Amino acid sequence: MNISTYTVKPKLPNALKPLEEIARNLWLSWNFDAIQLFIRLDYDAWLQSQQNPTRLLGMVSQKHLAKAANDDSFLAALNAVYSKFLKYKKGETWYKGTKRDVVAYFSMEYGMDVSLPIYSGGLGILSGDHMKTSSDLGLPLVGIGLLYRQGYFVQQLNADGFQQESYPENDWYNMPVEKKVGKNGNPIKITVDLAGRTAVAQIWEVKVGRASLYLLDTNIDENAPDIRNITAALYGGNVETRIQQEILLGVGGVRALRALGINPAVTHMNEGHSAFLGLERIREIMLEKGFSFDEAREAVWPTNIFTTHTPVPAGNERFDIGLMEKYFRGWTDILGISWKDFLALGRVNPDDDHETFCLTVLALKMAAYANGVARLHGVVSREMWKGLWPGLPLDEVPIHHITNGVHPRTWLSNGMTELLNRYFGPRFQDEPTDLSIWERIDRISDEELWRTHERRRERLVVFARDRIKRHIQRTGAVERRIQQAEDALSPYALTLCFARRFATYKRGNLLLRDPERLLRLVKDNDHPIQLIFAGKAHPHDMPGKEIIRELIHFAEKYEVTSRIVFIENYDMTVAKYLTSGGDVWLNTPRRPLEASGTSGMKAAMNGVLNCSVLDGWWDEAYNPEVGWAIGQGEQYTDANLQDDVESKALYDLLERDIIPLFYQRGRDGLPREWIKRMKADMKQIGQSMSSHRMLMDYSNQFYFPALKNYRTMTRDGYTEAKSIAAYMAKLDQAWNQLKIISIESSVKPVMQRGDSLTVKASIDLASLTPDEIKVELYYGAISSKNGRIENAHRSEMKPLGNEGSVYRYQVRIECADTGIQGHTVRILPKHDALIHPYRTGLIKWS
């Protein structure tokens, strides 16, 4: 069948033209006054469009549009919003440097707005907030991802409470994306090789305020059906689909930026999915400059950043060697290295021929900067990947942490935003990096804050009733059940929310551990509580699906369906209602399996108090003034025992602390002690867990140094990169010949605090010079547990003279700490261009 295709666009009156520009920029997703324009234009169309302004403009009748174009009130609101939008785009920003070279941020998913469903959960939401905050700060940053034809699945529960999935097709021509075309008007396309087959991808742009996100799409005629399906679904298909997606994201993403005329001077890999970009960046330099693999690698290493989000080894992407050989054997000729050396890039132990190829390992080896996403997760990550740096003390493993944050204006309810605007002033919007503005929370009266929060709870109840009613009608329930749904939940009861991915380690059913105790709380008419659950299980996670089913059956069995409810299809819309309308945000993961989590941060900024296991972000944020901790950070080997202990601890908190505090009311009906915690919570979390703090941390610790490294490395034809490559090659040849011959010190069996201690070492440098190594005295208290030095200090030793290749080194230290102390000597690489000296295998101890 020969079908002619063409595009039909909305026909807007001139007075309404700004609506199209606003609709196609996700700036509107964190500016509710912009969203209100579309709701006001046609409320029914707003609901039918599934809150998609771009689609709505094509649904509104010309009669409605003409009416709006002649409505001076609507036009005044439109002009106010458009002026605000233009002021934002042109306004002064935190970052004031050049934007010639950019940071390219790679992520498998982005959750920025319900109108662009290319996200599944926390990773995508974080990426979306990252892009929005980058726009606020004016950073030279672009995003790279994939355009999924089906996105993530839509969740529906059947009459038995079992999760079912559907995959509706996205209509890109009615979504806030725009195909990138060249000067000739044709789509800009790139190609990648997939096991000898060519995959072609076109590029779409999503405007995010001042920033841009570019998405690759293989669903085009040039590709065979299976290649077109590479971008069919997020986390869909089999393992071969995954490696194809990750090649497209990493390799194709770099090529897409080049095709757009954008120079990715620095690349940030958000999780290991995009790790293949390191290979592409090396290939580019080798081809352009005629460099060796080692020279090109040294050029890109200081400009690569990697963020890991996975706290368990099994969660890291690994591919069998057979699959790697199918897709990457040809890369050995391109890179000029052996197959064994190629596989070593993705192995902890390069000599283990049975080890699979791990993308996290590849990313860690390719990046000079690496981090976990919370303080505790940094500790966990260093422990997990310490094998990549054998001989290095755990606290020096070069994986740092930058704790996640959330974009306040995206997640604050409209009512709360209006309240904060009144008391915080214009700086709250115009200067989002001024986090001290949250100190003004105490200016708000208890009455105003509480009434604002109560309105959000009322709206949550109305929203939940509607969702429950629609679910019951869809499953064909009797009229009595539909009537019951209309009375579900109370707008006045203490509301606990649990909303997240339903994986077994998150323990969504922990509160069901003691049914009698829970039912006593739920059925208490004097001090009632109600529970709202939401979240999706992965389509292949049967135990996760069973937890959802268990919750549904529990409520029905004990006839508490009006007090314990489950809201289907957890997405950004549901999340906004829950994080602003609940009273307590529950989180019950098995420590330390939660890398960070961010939903509790969103809740806290809305004044919702957290009750959580001390894991992820809550481990560092918790204090008794802002919420409750389940346990004291214990870790268990017996999961059944852990569930018993922590469920009882949760019941105790509810019975003894949370419920009494909520219902402790004064004569004016206000729970003033509860409100006091709300204010302390908003003040602390608003400052410490803002995505603006997060992006300033990334900028100061990683982005700005990496951009500086790029300029250093590329200067004078990459002279510095060639120099450091030659230096590393020399180290590899000479390192095993280095010898610490002897150590002498002036130590006595008993020293007095304040005494000086001199340590001397004789070291055979072989073919190296003193400028090429760093000799350190490593000293501190001796652990009674394992006899090792802990909380170590380091002092560089200076060369005094030499006899041939043997140099005498010396350092003088003061005995500052009491107790059993010890010291030793170690040697590390030393080069001005090294970001850190902890290169794999290059450390020598006495």
PDB file of N, CA, C and O in Angstrom, residues 7 24 147 172-173 175-182 185-189 202-206 214-215 217 219-220 260:
ATOM      1  N   THR A   7       2.260  16.315   7.725  1.00  0.00           N
ATOM      2  CA  THR A   7       2.080  16.744   9.105  1.00  0.00           C
ATOM      3  C   THR A   7       1.058  17.869   9.175  1.00  0.00           C
ATOM      4  O   THR A   7       1.117  18.819   8.391  1.00  0.00           O
ATOM      5  N   ARG A  24       5.981  23.563  23.833  1.00  0.00           N
ATOM      6  CA  ARG A  24       7.097  22.741  23.364  1.00  0.00           C
ATOM      7  C   ARG A  24       8.382  22.975  24.160  1.00  0.00           C
ATOM      8  O   ARG A  24       9.464  22.603  23.711  1.00  0.00           O
ATOM      9  N   LEU A 147      14.784   7.763  22.303  1.00  0.00           N
ATOM     10  CA  LEU A 147      13.368   8.092  22.156  1.00  0.00           C
ATOM     11  C   LEU A 147      12.589   6.779  22.024  1.00  0.00           C
ATOM     12  O   LEU A 147      12.568   6.164  20.960  1.00  0.00           O
ATOM     13  N   TRP A 172       4.903  11.080  18.584  1.00  0.00           N
ATOM     14  CA  TRP A 172       5.911  12.131  18.763  1.00  0.00           C
ATOM     15  C   TRP A 172       5.503  13.457  18.137  1.00  0.00           C
ATOM     16  O   TRP A 172       5.983  14.509  18.559  1.00  0.00           O
ATOM     17  N   TYR A 173       4.640  13.412  17.159  1.00  0.00           N
ATOM     18  CA  TYR A 173       4.266  14.661  16.499  1.00  0.00           C
ATOM     19  C   TYR A 173       3.271  15.475  17.334  1.00  0.00           C
ATOM     20  O   TYR A 173       2.965  16.613  17.001  1.00  0.00           O
ATOM     21  N   MET A 175       3.832  15.587  20.789  1.00  0.00           N
ATOM     22  CA  MET A 175       4.543  15.612  22.059  1.00  0.00           C
ATOM     23  C   MET A 175       5.624  16.692  22.001  1.00  0.00           C
ATOM     24  O   MET A 175       5.996  17.148  20.907  1.00  0.00           O
ATOM     25  N   PRO A 176       6.164  17.108  23.143  1.00  0.00           N
ATOM     26  CA  PRO A 176       7.121  18.227  23.155  1.00  0.00           C
ATOM     27  C   PRO A 176       8.513  17.827  22.678  1.00  0.00           C
ATOM     28  O   PRO A 176       9.502  17.971  23.386  1.00  0.00           O
ATOM     29  N   VAL A 177       8.584  17.273  21.460  1.00  0.00           N
ATOM     30  CA  VAL A 177       9.858  16.915  20.842  1.00  0.00           C
ATOM     31  C   VAL A 177       9.863  17.459  19.413  1.00  0.00           C
ATOM     32  O   VAL A 177       8.806  17.617  18.797  1.00  0.00           O
ATOM     33  N   GLU A 178      11.048  17.719  18.912  1.00  0.00           N
ATOM     34  CA  GLU A 178      11.167  18.264  17.557  1.00  0.00           C
ATOM     35  C   GLU A 178      12.305  17.561  16.826  1.00  0.00           C
ATOM     36  O   GLU A 178      13.419  17.466  17.340  1.00  0.00           O
ATOM     37  N   LYS A 179      12.002  17.068  15.630  1.00  0.00           N
ATOM     38  CA  LYS A 179      13.018  16.382  14.839  1.00  0.00           C
ATOM     39  C   LYS A 179      14.061  17.389  14.357  1.00  0.00           C
ATOM     40  O   LYS A 179      13.727  18.462  13.872  1.00  0.00           O
ATOM     41  N   LYS A 180      15.339  17.029  14.493  1.00  0.00           N
ATOM     42  CA  LYS A 180      16.420  17.913  14.063  1.00  0.00           C
ATOM     43  C   LYS A 180      16.693  17.703  12.576  1.00  0.00           C
ATOM     44  O   LYS A 180      16.875  16.572  12.112  1.00  0.00           O
ATOM     45  N   VAL A 181      16.708  18.790  11.848  1.00  0.00           N
ATOM     46  CA  VAL A 181      16.953  18.731  10.410  1.00  0.00           C
ATOM     47  C   VAL A 181      18.147  19.599  10.060  1.00  0.00           C
ATOM     48  O   VAL A 181      18.499  20.537  10.780  1.00  0.00           O
ATOM     49  N   GLY A 182      18.777  19.257   8.937  1.00  0.00           N
ATOM     50  CA  GLY A 182      19.920  20.022   8.467  1.00  0.00           C
ATOM     51  C   GLY A 182      19.495  21.209   7.630  1.00  0.00           C
ATOM     52  O   GLY A 182      18.306  21.500   7.450  1.00  0.00           O
ATOM     53  N   GLY A 185      16.917  20.716   5.037  1.00  0.00           N
ATOM     54  CA  GLY A 185      15.581  20.354   5.481  1.00  0.00           C
ATOM     55  C   GLY A 185      15.387  18.881   5.759  1.00  0.00           C
ATOM     56  O   GLY A 185      14.308  18.459   6.198  1.00  0.00           O
ATOM     57  N   ASN A 186      16.412  18.076   5.517  1.00  0.00           N
ATOM     58  CA  ASN A 186      16.320  16.640   5.758  1.00  0.00           C
ATOM     59  C   ASN A 186      16.729  16.317   7.203  1.00  0.00           C
ATOM     60  O   ASN A 186      17.562  17.003   7.788  1.00  0.00           O
ATOM     61  N   PRO A 187      16.161  15.250   7.786  1.00  0.00           N
ATOM     62  CA  PRO A 187      16.515  14.881   9.156  1.00  0.00           C
ATOM     63  C   PRO A 187      18.009  14.588   9.293  1.00  0.00           C
ATOM     64  O   PRO A 187      18.628  13.975   8.409  1.00  0.00           O
ATOM     65  N   ILE A 188      18.596  15.046  10.379  1.00  0.00           N
ATOM     66  CA  ILE A 188      19.994  14.737  10.693  1.00  0.00           C
ATOM     67  C   ILE A 188      20.048  13.314  11.228  1.00  0.00           C
ATOM     68  O   ILE A 188      19.301  12.957  12.145  1.00  0.00           O
ATOM     69  N   LYS A 189      20.929  12.497  10.664  1.00  0.00           N
ATOM     70  CA  LYS A 189      20.999  11.084  11.046  1.00  0.00           C
ATOM     71  C   LYS A 189      22.440  10.670  11.307  1.00  0.00           C
ATOM     72  O   LYS A 189      23.374  11.280  10.781  1.00  0.00           O
ATOM     73  N   GLN A 202      17.759   8.816  13.734  1.00  0.00           N
ATOM     74  CA  GLN A 202      17.510  10.241  13.608  1.00  0.00           C
ATOM     75  C   GLN A 202      17.487  10.861  15.007  1.00  0.00           C
ATOM     76  O   GLN A 202      17.432  10.152  16.013  1.00  0.00           O
ATOM     77  N   ILE A 203      17.529  12.174  15.066  1.00  0.00           N
ATOM     78  CA  ILE A 203      17.719  12.879  16.333  1.00  0.00           C
ATOM     79  C   ILE A 203      16.539  13.805  16.586  1.00  0.00           C
ATOM     80  O   ILE A 203      16.109  14.542  15.692  1.00  0.00           O
ATOM     81  N   TRP A 204      16.034  13.767  17.812  1.00  0.00           N
ATOM     82  CA  TRP A 204      14.958  14.656  18.238  1.00  0.00           C
ATOM     83  C   TRP A 204      15.465  15.520  19.380  1.00  0.00           C
ATOM     84  O   TRP A 204      16.314  15.100  20.167  1.00  0.00           O
ATOM     85  N   GLU A 205      14.921  16.717  19.480  1.00  0.00           N
ATOM     86  CA  GLU A 205      15.315  17.639  20.549  1.00  0.00           C
ATOM     87  C   GLU A 205      14.142  17.904  21.480  1.00  0.00           C
ATOM     88  O   GLU A 205      13.016  18.115  21.033  1.00  0.00           O
ATOM     89  N   VAL A 206      14.437  17.891  22.775  1.00  0.00           N
ATOM     90  CA  VAL A 206      13.483  18.323  23.793  1.00  0.00           C
ATOM     91  C   VAL A 206      14.060  19.575  24.434  1.00  0.00           C
ATOM     92  O   VAL A 206      15.195  19.559  24.932  1.00  0.00           O
ATOM     93  N   TYR A 214      18.776  15.645  23.675  1.00  0.00           N
ATOM     94  CA  TYR A 214      18.712  15.048  22.343  1.00  0.00           C
ATOM     95  C   TYR A 214      18.466  13.546  22.474  1.00  0.00           C
ATOM     96  O   TYR A 214      19.140  12.859  23.252  1.00  0.00           O
ATOM     97  N   LEU A 215      17.499  13.050  21.700  1.00  0.00           N
ATOM     98  CA  LEU A 215      17.071  11.657  21.798  1.00  0.00           C
ATOM     99  C   LEU A 215      17.224  10.968  20.445  1.00  0.00           C
ATOM    100  O   LEU A 215      16.830  11.521  19.412  1.00  0.00           O
ATOM    101  N   ASP A 217      16.533   7.872  17.713  1.00  0.00           N
ATOM    102  CA  ASP A 217      15.351   7.112  17.308  1.00  0.00           C
ATOM    103  C   ASP A 217      15.706   6.252  16.104  1.00  0.00           C
ATOM    104  O   ASP A 217      16.082   6.771  15.051  1.00  0.00           O
ATOM    105  N   ASN A 219      13.455   4.078  14.755  1.00  0.00           N
ATOM    106  CA  ASN A 219      12.197   3.653  14.126  1.00  0.00           C
ATOM    107  C   ASN A 219      11.979   4.421  12.819  1.00  0.00           C
ATOM    108  O   ASN A 219      11.081   5.247  12.690  1.00  0.00           O
ATOM    109  N   ILE A 220      12.842   4.131  11.842  1.00  0.00           N
ATOM    110  CA  ILE A 220      12.776   4.809  10.545  1.00  0.00           C
ATOM    111  C   ILE A 220      12.908   3.778   9.423  1.00  0.00           C
ATOM    112  O   ILE A 220      13.383   2.657   9.631  1.00  0.00           O
ATOM    113  N   LEU A 260      25.382  17.347  15.181  1.00  0.00           N
ATOM    114  CA  LEU A 260      24.680  18.590  15.507  1.00  0.00           C
ATOM    115  C   LEU A 260      25.630  19.775  15.653  1.00  0.00           C
ATOM    116  O   LEU A 260      25.188  20.898  15.914  1.00  0.00           O
TER     117      LEU A 260
END
